[in-house]
Short mmCIF file of C-alpha atoms in Angstrom, two decimals:
data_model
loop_
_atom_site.label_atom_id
_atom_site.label_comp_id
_atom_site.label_asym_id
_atom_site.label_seq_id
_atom_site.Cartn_x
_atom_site.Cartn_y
_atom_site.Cartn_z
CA UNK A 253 0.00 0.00 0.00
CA UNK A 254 2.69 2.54 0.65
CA UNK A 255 4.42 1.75 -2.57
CA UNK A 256 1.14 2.33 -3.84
CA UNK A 257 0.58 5.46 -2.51
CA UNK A 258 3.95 6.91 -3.49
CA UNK A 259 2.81 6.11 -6.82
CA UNK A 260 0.36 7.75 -6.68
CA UNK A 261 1.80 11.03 -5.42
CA UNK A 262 3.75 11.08 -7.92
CA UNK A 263 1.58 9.96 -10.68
CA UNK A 264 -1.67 12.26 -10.24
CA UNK A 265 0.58 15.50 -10.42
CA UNK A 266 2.15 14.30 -13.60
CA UNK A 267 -1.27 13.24 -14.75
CA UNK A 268 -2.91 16.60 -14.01
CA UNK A 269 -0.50 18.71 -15.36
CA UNK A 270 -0.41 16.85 -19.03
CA UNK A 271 -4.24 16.36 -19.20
CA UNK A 272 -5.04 20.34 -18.25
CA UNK A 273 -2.05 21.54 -20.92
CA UNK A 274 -3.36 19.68 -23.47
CA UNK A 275 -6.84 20.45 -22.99
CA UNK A 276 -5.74 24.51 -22.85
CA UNK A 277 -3.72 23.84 -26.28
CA UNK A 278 -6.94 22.30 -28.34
CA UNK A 279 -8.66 25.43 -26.90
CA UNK A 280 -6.15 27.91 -27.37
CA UNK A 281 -5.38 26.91 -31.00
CA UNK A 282 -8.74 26.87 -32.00
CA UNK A 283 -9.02 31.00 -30.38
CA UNK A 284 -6.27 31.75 -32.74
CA UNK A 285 -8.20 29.72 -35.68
CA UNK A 286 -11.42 31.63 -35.29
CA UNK A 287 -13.30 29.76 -33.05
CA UNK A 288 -13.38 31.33 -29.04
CA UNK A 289 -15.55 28.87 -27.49
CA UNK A 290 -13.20 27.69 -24.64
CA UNK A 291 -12.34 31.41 -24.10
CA UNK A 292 -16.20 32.24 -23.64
CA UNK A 293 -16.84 29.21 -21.71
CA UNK A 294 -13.50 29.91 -19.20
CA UNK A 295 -11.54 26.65 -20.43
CA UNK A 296 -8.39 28.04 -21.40
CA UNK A 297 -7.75 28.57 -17.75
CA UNK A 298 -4.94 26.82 -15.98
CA UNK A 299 -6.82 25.64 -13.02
CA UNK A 300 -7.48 21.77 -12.71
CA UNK A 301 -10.62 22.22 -11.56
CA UNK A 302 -11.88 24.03 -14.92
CA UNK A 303 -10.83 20.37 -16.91
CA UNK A 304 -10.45 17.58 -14.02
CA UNK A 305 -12.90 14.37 -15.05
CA UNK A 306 -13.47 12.93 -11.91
CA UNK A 307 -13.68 9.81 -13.24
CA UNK A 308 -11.22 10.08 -16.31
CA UNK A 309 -8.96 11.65 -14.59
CA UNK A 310 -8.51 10.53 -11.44
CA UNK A 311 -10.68 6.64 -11.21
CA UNK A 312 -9.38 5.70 -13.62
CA UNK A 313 -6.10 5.86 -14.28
CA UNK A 314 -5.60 5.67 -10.72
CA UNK A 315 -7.33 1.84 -10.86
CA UNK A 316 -4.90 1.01 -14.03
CA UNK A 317 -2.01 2.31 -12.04
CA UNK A 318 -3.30 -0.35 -8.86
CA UNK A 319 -4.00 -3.21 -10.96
CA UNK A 320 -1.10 -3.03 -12.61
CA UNK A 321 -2.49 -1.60 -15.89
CA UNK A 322 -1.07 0.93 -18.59
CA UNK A 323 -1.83 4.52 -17.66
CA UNK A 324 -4.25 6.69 -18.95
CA UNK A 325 -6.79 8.96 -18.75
CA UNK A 326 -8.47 12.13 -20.15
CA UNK A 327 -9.92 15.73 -19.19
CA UNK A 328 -13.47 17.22 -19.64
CA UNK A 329 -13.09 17.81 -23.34
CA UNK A 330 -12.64 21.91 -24.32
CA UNK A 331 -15.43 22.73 -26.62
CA UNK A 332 -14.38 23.31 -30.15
CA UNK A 333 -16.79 25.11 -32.54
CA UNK A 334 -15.83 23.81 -36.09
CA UNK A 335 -18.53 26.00 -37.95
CA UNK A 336 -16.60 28.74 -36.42
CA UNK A 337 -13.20 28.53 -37.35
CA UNK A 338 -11.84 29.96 -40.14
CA UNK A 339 -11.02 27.01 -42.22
CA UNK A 340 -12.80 24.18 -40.66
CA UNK A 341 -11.06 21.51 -42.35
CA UNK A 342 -7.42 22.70 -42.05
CA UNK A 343 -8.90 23.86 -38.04
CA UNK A 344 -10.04 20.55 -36.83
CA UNK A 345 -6.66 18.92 -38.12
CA UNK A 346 -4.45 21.74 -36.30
CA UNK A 347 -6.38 21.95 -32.83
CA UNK A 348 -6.65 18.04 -32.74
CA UNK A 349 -2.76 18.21 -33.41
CA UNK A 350 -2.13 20.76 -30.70
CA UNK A 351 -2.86 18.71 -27.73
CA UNK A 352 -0.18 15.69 -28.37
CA UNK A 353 2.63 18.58 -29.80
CA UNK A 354 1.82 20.59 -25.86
CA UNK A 355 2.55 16.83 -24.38
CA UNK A 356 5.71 16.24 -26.55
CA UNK A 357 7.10 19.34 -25.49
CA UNK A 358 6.11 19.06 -21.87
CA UNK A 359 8.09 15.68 -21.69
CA UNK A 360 10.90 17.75 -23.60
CA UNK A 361 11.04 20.34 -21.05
CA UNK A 362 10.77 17.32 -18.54
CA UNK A 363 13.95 16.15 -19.59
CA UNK A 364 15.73 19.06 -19.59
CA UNK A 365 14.55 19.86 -16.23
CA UNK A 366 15.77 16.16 -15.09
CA UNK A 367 19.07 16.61 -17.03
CA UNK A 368 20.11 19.94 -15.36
CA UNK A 369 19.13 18.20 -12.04
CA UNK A 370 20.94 15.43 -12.77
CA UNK A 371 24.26 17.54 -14.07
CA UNK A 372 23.76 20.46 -11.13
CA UNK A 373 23.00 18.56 -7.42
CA UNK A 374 25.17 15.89 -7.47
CA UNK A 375 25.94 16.90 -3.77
CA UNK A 376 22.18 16.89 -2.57
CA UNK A 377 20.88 13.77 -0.74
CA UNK A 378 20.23 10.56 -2.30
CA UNK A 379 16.47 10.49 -1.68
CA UNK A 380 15.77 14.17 -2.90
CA UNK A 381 17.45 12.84 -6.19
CA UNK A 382 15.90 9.80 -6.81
CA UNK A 383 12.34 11.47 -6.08
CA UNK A 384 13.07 14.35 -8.53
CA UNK A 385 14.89 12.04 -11.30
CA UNK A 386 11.20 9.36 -10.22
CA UNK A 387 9.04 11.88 -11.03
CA UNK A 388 10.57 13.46 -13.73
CA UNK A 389 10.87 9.94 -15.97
CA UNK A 390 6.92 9.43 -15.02
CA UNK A 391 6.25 13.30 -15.96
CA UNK A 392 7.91 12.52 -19.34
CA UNK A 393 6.22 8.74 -19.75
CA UNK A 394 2.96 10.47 -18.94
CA UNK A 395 3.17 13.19 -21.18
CA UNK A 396 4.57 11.25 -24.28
CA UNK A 397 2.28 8.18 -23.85
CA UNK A 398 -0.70 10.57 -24.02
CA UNK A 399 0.12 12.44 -26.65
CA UNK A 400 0.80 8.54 -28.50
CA UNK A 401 -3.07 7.53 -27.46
CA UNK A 402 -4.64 10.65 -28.60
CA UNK A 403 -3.09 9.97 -31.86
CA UNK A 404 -4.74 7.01 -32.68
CA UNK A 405 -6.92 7.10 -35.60
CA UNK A 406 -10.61 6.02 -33.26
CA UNK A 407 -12.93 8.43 -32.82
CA UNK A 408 -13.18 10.35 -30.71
CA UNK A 409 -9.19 10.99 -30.06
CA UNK A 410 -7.28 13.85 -31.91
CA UNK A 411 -5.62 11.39 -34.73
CA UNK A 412 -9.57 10.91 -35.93
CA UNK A 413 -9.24 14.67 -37.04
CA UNK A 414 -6.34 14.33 -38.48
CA UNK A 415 -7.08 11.21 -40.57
CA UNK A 416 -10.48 12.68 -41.10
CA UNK A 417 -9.07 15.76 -42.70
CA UNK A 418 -6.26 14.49 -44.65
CA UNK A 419 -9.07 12.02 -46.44
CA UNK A 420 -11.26 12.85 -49.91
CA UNK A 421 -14.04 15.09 -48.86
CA UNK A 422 -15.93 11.92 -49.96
CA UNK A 423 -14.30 9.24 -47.41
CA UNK A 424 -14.01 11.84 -44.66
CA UNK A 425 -17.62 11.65 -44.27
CA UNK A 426 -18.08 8.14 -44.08
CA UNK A 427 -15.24 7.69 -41.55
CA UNK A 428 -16.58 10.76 -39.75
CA UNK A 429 -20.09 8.04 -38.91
CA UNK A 430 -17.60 6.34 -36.97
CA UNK A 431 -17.73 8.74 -34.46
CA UNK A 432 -21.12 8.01 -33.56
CA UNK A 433 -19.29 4.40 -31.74
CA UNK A 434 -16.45 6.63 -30.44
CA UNK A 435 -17.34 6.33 -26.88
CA UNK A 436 -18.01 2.61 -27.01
CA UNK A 437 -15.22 1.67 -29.16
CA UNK A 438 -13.50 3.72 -25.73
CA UNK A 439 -14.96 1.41 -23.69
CA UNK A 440 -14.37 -1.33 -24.97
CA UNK A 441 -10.91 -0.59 -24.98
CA UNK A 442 -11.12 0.23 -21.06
CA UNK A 443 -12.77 -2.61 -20.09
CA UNK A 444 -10.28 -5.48 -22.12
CA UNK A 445 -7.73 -3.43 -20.72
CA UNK A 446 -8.98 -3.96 -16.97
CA UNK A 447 -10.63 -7.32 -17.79
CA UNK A 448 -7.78 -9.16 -20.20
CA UNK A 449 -4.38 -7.65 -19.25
CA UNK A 450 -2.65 -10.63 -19.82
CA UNK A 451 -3.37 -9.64 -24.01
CA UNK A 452 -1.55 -6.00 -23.35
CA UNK A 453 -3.54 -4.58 -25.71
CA UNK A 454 -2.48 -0.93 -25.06
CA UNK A 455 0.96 -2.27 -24.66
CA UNK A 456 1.09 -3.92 -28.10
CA UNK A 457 -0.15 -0.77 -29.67
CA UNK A 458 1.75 2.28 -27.96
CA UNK A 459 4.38 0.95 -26.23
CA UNK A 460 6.95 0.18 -29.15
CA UNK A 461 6.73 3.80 -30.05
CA UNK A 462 6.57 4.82 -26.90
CA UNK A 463 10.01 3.45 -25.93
CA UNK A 464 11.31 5.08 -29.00
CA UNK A 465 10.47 7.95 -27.81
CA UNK A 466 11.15 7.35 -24.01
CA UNK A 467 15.24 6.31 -25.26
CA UNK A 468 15.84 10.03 -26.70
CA UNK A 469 14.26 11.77 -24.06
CA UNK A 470 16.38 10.07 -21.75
CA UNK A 471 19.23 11.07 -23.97
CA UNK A 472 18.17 14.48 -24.08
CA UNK A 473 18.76 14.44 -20.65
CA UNK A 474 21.78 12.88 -20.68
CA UNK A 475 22.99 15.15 -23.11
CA UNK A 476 21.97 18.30 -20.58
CA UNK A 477 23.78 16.76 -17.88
CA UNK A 478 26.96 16.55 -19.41
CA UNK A 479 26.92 20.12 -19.94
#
């Protein structure tokens, strides 16, 4: 249980942090695009408590992170107005985009921040280090396995836009019906997840990239430290 709640100390933070900046950068980018829902409806604030699912982000990837599962989880969604940005098309694909680019950078700045730690306190004691350095590698997991998951082509994540707007006009609109079984295509995913790990679905799908992606982080970092 301790180990457990360690975890978890460290993880909702992380978790927060990447949900609510990625949220604010689907909002933000679709201001500058035309549309100012999120501004009008107070979304592009910084405070948790504007985005924080109480299920999505907190249950659940709380219970994955007890049973043993991959994490994940996800924000109230910031209202986007298609009909009112400028190029609706070219929009959708851009603010869908911004939310995984905000966590990419957040784990980049992540491993700065662990690599100047690393290369600056080498005198400070052992257990400040290795909570920093802990949380630092989970910030930058977090942050680049979410922006992975929203990329994948299912409605409703942010790749769906981007497929759906790179398609013909023609088979946008038929893979834009798909959307309709977003949510319980999401489900589904959830509940195999919780009820088959043993298949590491999730695993199978994101984590090859995502250890790509961990390894030069990590040597970002390594490259700051030797500064």
């Amino acid at each position: 249980m301790t180990e457990t709640l360690q975890l978890a100390l460290l993880l909702i933070p992380c978790l927060i942090v990447a949900i609510v900046f990625h949220e604010v950068a689907h909002g933000y980018v679709a201001m500058l695009l035309g549309d100012p829902t999120a501004k009008e409806q107070r979304r592009l604030s910084l405070n948790p408590i504007r985005h924080v699912d109480p299920v999505g982000t907190l249950l659940v990837p709380g219970a994955l992170a007890l049973f043993g599962g991959p994490v994940f989880g996800w924000a109230k969604p910031v209202p986007v107005n298609f009909r009112r940005l400028n190029n609706p098309r070219l929009g959708m694909m851009l603010v869908a985009a911004a939310g995984p680019a905000t966590n990419f950078a957040l784990a980049a700045i992540g491993a700065v921040a662990l690599g100047l730690y690393a290369g600056s306190l080498t005198d400070a004691p052992a257990g400040a280090g290795e909570w920093f350095a802990s949380m630092m590698q989970l910030f930058i997991m977090i942050n680049v396995f979410l922006g992975l998951f929203n990329l994948l082509p299912i409605p409703p994540f942010d790749g769906s836009h981007i497929v759906e707007g790179l398609l013909p006009r023609s088979l946008a609109r038929q893979y834009g019906q798909l959307r309709q079984f977003g949510m319980l295509l999401f489900v589904v995913l959830i509940a195999a997840t919780w009820a088959f790990p043993q298949w590491g679905l999730v695993e199978k799908i994101i984590g090859p990239p995502v250890n790509w992606m961990m390894t030069h982080y990590l040597a970002l970092a390594q490259a700051v430290a030797g500064f």
